[in-house]
CSV table of N, CA and C in Angstrom, one decimal:
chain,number,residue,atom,x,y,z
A,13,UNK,N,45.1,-138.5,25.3
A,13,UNK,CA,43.9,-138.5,26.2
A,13,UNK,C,44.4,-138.0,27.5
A,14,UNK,N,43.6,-137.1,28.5
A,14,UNK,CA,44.0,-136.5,29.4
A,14,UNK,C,43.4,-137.5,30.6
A,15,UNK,N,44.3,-137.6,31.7
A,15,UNK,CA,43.7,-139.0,32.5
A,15,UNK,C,43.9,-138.1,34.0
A,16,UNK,N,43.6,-138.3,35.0
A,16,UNK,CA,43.4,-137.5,36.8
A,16,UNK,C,45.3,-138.3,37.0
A,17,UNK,N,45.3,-136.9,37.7
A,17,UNK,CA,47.0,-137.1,38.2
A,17,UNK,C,47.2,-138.4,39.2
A,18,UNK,N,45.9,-139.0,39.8
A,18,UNK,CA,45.8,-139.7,40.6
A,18,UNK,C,46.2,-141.3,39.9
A,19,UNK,N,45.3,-141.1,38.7
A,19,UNK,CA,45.7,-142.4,37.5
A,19,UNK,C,47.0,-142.5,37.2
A,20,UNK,N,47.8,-141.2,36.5
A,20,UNK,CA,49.0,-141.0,36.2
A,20,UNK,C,50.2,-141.5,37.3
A,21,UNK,N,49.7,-141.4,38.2
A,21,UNK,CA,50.5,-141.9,39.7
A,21,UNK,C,50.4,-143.2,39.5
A,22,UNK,N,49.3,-144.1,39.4
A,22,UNK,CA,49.2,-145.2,39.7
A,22,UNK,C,50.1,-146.2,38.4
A,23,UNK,N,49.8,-145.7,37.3
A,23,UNK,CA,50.3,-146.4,36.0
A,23,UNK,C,52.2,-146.2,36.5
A,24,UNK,N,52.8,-144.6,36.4
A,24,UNK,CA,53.8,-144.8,37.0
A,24,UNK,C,54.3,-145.6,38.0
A,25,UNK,N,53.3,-146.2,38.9
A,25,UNK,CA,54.6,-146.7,39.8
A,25,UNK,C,54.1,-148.0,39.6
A,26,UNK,N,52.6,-148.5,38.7
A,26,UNK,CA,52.7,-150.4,38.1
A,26,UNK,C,54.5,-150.3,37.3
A,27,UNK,N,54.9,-149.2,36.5
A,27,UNK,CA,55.9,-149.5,35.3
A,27,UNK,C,56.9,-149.3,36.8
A,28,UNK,N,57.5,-148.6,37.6
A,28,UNK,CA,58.5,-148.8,38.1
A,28,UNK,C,58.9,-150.5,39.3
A,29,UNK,N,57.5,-150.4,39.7
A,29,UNK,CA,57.4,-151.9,40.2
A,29,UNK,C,57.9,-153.3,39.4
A,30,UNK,N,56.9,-152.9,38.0
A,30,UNK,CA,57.2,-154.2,37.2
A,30,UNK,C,58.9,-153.9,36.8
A,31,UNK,N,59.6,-152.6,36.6
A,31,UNK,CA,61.2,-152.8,36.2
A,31,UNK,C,61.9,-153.7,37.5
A,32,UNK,N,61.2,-153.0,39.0
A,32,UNK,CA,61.7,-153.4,39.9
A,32,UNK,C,61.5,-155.1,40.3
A,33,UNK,N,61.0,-155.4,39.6
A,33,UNK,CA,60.4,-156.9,40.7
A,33,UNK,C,60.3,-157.7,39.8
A,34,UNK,N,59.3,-157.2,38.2
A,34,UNK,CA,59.1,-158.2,37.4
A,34,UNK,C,57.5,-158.7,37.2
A,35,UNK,N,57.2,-158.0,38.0
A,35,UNK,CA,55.6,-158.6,38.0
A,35,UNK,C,54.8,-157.6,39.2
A,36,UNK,N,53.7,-157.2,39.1
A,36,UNK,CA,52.8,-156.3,40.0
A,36,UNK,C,51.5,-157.0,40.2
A,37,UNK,N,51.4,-155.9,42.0
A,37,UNK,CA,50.3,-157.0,42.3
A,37,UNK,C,49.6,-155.8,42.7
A,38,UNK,N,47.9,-156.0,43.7
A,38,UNK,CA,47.7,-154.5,43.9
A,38,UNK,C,48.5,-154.3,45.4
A,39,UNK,N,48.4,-155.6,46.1
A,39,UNK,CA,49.6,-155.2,47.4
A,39,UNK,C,50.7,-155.0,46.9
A,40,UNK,N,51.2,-155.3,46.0
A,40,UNK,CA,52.7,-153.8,46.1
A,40,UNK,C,51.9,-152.8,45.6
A,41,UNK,N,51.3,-152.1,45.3
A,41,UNK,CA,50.7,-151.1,44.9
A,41,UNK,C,50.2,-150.3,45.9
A,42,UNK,N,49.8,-151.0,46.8
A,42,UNK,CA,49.2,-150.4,47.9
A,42,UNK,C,50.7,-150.2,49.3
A,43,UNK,N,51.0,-150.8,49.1
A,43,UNK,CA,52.4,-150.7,49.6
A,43,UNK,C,53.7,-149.9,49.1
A,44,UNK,N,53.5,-149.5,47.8
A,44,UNK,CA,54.6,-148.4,47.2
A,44,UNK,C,53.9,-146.9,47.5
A,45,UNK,N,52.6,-147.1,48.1
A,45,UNK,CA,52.1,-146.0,48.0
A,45,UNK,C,51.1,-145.4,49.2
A,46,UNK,N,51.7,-146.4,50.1
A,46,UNK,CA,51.2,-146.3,51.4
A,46,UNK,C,49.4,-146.0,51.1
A,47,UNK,N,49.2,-146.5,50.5
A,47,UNK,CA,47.5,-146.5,50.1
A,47,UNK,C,46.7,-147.8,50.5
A,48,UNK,N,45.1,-147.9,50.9
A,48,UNK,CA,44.5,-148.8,51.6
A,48,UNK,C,44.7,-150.0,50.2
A,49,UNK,N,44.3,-150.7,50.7
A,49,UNK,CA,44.5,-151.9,49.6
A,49,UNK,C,42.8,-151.5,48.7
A,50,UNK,N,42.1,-151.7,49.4
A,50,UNK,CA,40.8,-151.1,49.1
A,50,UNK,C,40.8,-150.1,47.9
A,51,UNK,N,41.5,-149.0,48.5
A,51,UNK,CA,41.5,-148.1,47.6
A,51,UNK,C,42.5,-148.3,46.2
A,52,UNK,N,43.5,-149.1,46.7
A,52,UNK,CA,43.9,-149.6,45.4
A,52,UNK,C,42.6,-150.5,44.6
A,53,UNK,N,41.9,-151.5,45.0
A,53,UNK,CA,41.2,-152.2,44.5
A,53,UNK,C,40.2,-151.6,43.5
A,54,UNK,N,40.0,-150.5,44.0
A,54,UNK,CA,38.9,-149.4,43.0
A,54,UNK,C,39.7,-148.7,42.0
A,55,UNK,N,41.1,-148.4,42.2
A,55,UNK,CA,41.5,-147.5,41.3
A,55,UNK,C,42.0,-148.6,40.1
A,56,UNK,N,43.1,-149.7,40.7
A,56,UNK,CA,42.5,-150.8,39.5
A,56,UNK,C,41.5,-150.9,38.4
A,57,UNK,N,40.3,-151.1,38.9
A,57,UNK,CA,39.1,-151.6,38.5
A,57,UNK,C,39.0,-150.5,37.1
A,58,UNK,N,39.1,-149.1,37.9
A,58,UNK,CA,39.0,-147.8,36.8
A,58,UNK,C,39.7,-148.4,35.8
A,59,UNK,N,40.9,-148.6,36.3
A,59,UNK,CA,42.4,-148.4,34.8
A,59,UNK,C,41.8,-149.5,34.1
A,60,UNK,N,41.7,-150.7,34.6
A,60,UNK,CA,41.2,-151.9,34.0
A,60,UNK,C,39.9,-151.4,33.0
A,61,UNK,N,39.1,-150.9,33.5
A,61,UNK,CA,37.6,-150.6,32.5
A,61,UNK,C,38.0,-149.4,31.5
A,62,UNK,N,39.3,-148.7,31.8
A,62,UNK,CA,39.3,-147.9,31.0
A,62,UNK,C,40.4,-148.0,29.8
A,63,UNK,N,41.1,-149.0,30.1
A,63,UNK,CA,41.4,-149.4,29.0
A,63,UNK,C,43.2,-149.8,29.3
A,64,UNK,N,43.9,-149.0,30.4
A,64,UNK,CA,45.1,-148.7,30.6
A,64,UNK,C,45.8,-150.1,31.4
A,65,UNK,N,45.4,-150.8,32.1
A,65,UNK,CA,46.0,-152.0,32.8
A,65,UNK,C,45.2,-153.2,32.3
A,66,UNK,N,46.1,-154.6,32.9
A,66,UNK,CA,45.1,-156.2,32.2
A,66,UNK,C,45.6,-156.4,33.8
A,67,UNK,N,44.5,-157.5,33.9
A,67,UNK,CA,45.0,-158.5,35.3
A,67,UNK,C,44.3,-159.7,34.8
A,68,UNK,N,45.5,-160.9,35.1
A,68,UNK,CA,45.1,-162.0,34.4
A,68,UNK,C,44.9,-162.6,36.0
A,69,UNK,N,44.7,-164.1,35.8
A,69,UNK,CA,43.8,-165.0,36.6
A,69,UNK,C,44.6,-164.8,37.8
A,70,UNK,N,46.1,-164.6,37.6
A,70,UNK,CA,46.4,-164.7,39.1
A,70,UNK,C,46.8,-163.1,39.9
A,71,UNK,N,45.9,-162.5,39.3
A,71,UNK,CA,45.8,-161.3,39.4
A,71,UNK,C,47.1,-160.1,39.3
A,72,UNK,N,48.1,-160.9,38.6
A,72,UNK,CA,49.0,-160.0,38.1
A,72,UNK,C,48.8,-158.7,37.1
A,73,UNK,N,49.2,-157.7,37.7
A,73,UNK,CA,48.7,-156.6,36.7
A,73,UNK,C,50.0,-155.9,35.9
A,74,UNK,N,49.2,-155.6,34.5
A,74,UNK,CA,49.9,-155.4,33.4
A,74,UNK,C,49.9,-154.0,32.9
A,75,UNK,N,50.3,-153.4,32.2
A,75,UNK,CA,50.2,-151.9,31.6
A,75,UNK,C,49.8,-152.2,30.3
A,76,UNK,N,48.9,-152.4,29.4
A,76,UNK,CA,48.3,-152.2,28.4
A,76,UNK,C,49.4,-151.2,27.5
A,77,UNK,N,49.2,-151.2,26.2
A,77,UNK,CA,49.8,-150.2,25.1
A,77,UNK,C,50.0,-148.8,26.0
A,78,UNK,N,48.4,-148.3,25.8
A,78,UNK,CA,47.8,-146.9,26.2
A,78,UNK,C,48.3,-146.8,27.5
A,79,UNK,N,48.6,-147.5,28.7
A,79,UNK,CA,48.6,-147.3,29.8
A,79,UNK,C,50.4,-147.3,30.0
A,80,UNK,N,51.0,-148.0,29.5
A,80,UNK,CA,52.6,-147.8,29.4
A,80,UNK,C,52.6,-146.6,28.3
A,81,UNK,N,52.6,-146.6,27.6
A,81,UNK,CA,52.9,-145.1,27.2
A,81,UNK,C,52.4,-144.0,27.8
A,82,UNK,N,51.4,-143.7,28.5
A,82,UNK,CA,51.0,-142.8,29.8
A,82,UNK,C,52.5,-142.8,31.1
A,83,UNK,N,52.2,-144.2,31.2
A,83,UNK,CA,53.1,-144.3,32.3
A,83,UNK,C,55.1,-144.2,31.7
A,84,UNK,N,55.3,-144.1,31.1
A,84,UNK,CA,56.9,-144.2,30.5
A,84,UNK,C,56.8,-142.4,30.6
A,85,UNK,N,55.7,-142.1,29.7
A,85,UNK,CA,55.9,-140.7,29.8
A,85,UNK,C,55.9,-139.5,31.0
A,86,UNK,N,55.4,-140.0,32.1
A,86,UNK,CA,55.3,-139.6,33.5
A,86,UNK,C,56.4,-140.0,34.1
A,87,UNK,N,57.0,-140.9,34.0
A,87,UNK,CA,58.4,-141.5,34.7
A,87,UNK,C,59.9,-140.7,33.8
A,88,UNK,N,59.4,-140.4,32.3
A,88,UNK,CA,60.8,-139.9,32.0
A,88,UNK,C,60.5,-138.3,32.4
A,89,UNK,N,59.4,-137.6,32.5
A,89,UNK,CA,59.0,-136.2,33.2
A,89,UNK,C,59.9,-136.6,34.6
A,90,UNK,N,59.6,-137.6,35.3
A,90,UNK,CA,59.7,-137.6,36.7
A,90,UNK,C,60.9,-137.4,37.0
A,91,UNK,N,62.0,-138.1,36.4
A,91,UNK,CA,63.4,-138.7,36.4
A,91,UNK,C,64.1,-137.0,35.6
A,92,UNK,N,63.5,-136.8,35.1
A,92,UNK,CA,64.3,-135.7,34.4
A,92,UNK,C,64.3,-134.7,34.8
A,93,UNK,N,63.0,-133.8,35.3
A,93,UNK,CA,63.1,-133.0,36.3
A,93,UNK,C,63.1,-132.9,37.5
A,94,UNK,N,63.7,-134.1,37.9
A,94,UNK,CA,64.2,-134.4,39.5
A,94,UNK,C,65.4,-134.5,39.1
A,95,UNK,N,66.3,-135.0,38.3
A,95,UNK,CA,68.0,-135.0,38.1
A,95,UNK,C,67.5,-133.2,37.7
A,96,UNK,N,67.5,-132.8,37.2
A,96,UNK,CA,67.4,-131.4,36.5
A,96,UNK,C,67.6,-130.4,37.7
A,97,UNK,N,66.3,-130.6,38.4
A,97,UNK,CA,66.5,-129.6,39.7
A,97,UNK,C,67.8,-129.7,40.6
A,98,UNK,N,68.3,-130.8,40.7
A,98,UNK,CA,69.1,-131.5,41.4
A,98,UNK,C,70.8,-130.7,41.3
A,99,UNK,N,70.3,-130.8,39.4
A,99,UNK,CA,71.8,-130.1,38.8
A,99,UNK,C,72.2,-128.9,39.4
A,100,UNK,N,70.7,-128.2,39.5
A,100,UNK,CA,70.5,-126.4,40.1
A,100,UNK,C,70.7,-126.5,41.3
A,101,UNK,N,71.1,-127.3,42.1
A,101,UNK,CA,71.2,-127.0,43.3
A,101,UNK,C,70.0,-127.4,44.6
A,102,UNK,N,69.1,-127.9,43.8
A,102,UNK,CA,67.4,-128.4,45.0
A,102,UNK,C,68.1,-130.1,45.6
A,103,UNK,N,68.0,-130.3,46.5
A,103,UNK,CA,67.8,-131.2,47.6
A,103,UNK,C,67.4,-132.1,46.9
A,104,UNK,N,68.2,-133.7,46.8
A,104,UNK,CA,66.9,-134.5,46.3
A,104,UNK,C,66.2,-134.9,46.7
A,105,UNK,N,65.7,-134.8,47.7
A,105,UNK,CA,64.3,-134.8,48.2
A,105,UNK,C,63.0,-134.1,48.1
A,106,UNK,N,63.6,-132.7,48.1
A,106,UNK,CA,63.1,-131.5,47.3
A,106,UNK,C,62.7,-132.0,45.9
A,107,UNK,N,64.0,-132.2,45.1
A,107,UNK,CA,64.0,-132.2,43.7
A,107,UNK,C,62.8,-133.6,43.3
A,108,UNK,N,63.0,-134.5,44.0
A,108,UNK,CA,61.9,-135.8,43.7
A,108,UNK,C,60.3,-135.0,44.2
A,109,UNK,N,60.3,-134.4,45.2
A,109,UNK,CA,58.6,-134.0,45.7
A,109,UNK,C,58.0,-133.6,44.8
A,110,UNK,N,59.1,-132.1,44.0
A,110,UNK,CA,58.2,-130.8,43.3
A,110,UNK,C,58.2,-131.5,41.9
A,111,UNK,N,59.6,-132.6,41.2
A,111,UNK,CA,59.4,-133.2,40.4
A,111,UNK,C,57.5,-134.1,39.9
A,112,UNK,N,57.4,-134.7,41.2
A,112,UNK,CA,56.2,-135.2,41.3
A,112,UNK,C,55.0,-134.3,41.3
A,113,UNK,N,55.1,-133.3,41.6
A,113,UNK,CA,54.1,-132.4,41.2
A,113,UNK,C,54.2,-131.8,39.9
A,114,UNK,N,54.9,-131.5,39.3
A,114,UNK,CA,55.5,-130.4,37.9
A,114,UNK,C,54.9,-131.9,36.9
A,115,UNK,N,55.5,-133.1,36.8
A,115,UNK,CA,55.2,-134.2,36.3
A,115,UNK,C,53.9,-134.3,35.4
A,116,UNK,N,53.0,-133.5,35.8
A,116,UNK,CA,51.5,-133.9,35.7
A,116,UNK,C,50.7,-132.4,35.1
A,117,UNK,N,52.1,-131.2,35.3
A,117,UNK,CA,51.0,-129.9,34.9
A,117,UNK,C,51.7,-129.3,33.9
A,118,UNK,N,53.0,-130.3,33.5
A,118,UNK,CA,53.9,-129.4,32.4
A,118,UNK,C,53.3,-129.6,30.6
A,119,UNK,N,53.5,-128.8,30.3
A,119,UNK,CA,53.3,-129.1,29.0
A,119,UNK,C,54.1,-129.8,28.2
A,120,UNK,N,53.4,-130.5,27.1
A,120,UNK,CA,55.0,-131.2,26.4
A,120,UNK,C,55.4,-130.4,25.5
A,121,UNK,N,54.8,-128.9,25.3
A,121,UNK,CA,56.2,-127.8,24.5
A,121,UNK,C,57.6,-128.0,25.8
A,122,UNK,N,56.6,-127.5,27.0
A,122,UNK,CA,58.1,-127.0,27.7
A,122,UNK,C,58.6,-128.3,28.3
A,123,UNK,N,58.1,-129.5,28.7
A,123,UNK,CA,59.1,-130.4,29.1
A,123,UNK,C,60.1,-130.8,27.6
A,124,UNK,N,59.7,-130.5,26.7
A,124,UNK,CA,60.7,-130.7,25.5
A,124,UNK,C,61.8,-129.6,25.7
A,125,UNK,N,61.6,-128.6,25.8
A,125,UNK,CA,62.5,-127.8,26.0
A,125,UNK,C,63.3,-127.6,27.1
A,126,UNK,N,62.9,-128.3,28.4
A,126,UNK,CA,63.6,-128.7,29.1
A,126,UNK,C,64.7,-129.6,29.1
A,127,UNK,N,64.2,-130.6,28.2
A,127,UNK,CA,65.0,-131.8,28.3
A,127,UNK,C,66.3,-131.5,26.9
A,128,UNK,N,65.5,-130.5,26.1
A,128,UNK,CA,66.8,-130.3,25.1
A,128,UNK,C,67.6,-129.3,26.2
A,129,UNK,N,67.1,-128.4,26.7
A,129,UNK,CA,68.7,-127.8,27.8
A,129,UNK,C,69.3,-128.6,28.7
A,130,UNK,N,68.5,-129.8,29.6
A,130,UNK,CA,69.0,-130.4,30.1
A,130,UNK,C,70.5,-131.3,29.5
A,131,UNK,N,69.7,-131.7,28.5
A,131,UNK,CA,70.7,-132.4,27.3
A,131,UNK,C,71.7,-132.1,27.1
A,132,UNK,N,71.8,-130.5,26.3
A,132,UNK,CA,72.7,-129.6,25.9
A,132,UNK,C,73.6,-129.5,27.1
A,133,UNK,N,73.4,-129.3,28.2
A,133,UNK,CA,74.5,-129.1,29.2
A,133,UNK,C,74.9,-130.6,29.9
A,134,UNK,N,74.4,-131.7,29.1
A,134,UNK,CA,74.9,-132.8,30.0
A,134,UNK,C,75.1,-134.1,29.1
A,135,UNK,N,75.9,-134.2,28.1
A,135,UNK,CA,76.0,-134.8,26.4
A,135,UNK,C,75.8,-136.4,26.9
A,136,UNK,N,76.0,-136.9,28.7
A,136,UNK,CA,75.9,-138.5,29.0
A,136,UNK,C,74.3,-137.9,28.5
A,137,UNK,N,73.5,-137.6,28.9
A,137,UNK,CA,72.0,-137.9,28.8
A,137,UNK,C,71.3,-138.3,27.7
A,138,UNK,N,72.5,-137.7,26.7
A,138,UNK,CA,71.9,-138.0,25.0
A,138,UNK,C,71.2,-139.1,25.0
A,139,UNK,N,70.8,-139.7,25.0
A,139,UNK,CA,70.5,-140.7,24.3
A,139,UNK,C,70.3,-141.5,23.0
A,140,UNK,N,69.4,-140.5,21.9
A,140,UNK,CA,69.1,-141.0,20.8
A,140,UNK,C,70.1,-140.0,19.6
């Protein structure tokens, strides 16, 4: 399912919060992303009705099936072609910005093909 880059941002940084902290709220949310709290409170609301986050009673927010596999897959795009550029010589600062843009418009032919060259030239990344 195809979801606004704006959603994809938000599920990515509930999954890097919750690695980071253990638990998400919408003030870290609105605080990892220098965004109104308000405006977090609406974009919540969406993920929530649409099927991608849970918030239980004490308003801790969760990533659903659908919503962590959205979000894992945005974060290993993220991570990968920010180390990637980085390899080539871009700034990481550079390399994290354009990463966050590319993240959201690449296809999964070519981020696969990315990640098998990246691979190929770098055997720690193997993983599986």
């Amino acid at each position: 399912m195809k979801i606004q880059k704006s959603a994809e941002d938000y599920l990515e940084t509930i999954l890097v919060l919750f690695q980071r902290n253990g638990s998400v709220h919408a003030v870290d949310i609105a605080n990892e992303l220098e965004f109104s709290k308000p405006s977090v409170s609406v974009a919540m609301k969406n993920l929530r009705e649409n099927g991608y986050i849970a918030v239980d009673r004490n308003n801790e927010i969760t990533l659903t099936d659908a919503g962590k596999k959205i979000a894992e897959t945005i974060y290993e795009r993220h991570t990968l072609l920010s180390s990637w550029l980085q390899t080539l010589g871009v700034s990481a600062e550079t390399a994290a910005e354009d990463a966050c843009r590319m993240e959201h418009v690449i296809s999964a032919e070519s981020f696969a093909a990315i990640k098998r060259h990246a691979e190929a030239g770098n055997p720690k990344s193997e993983k599986k």
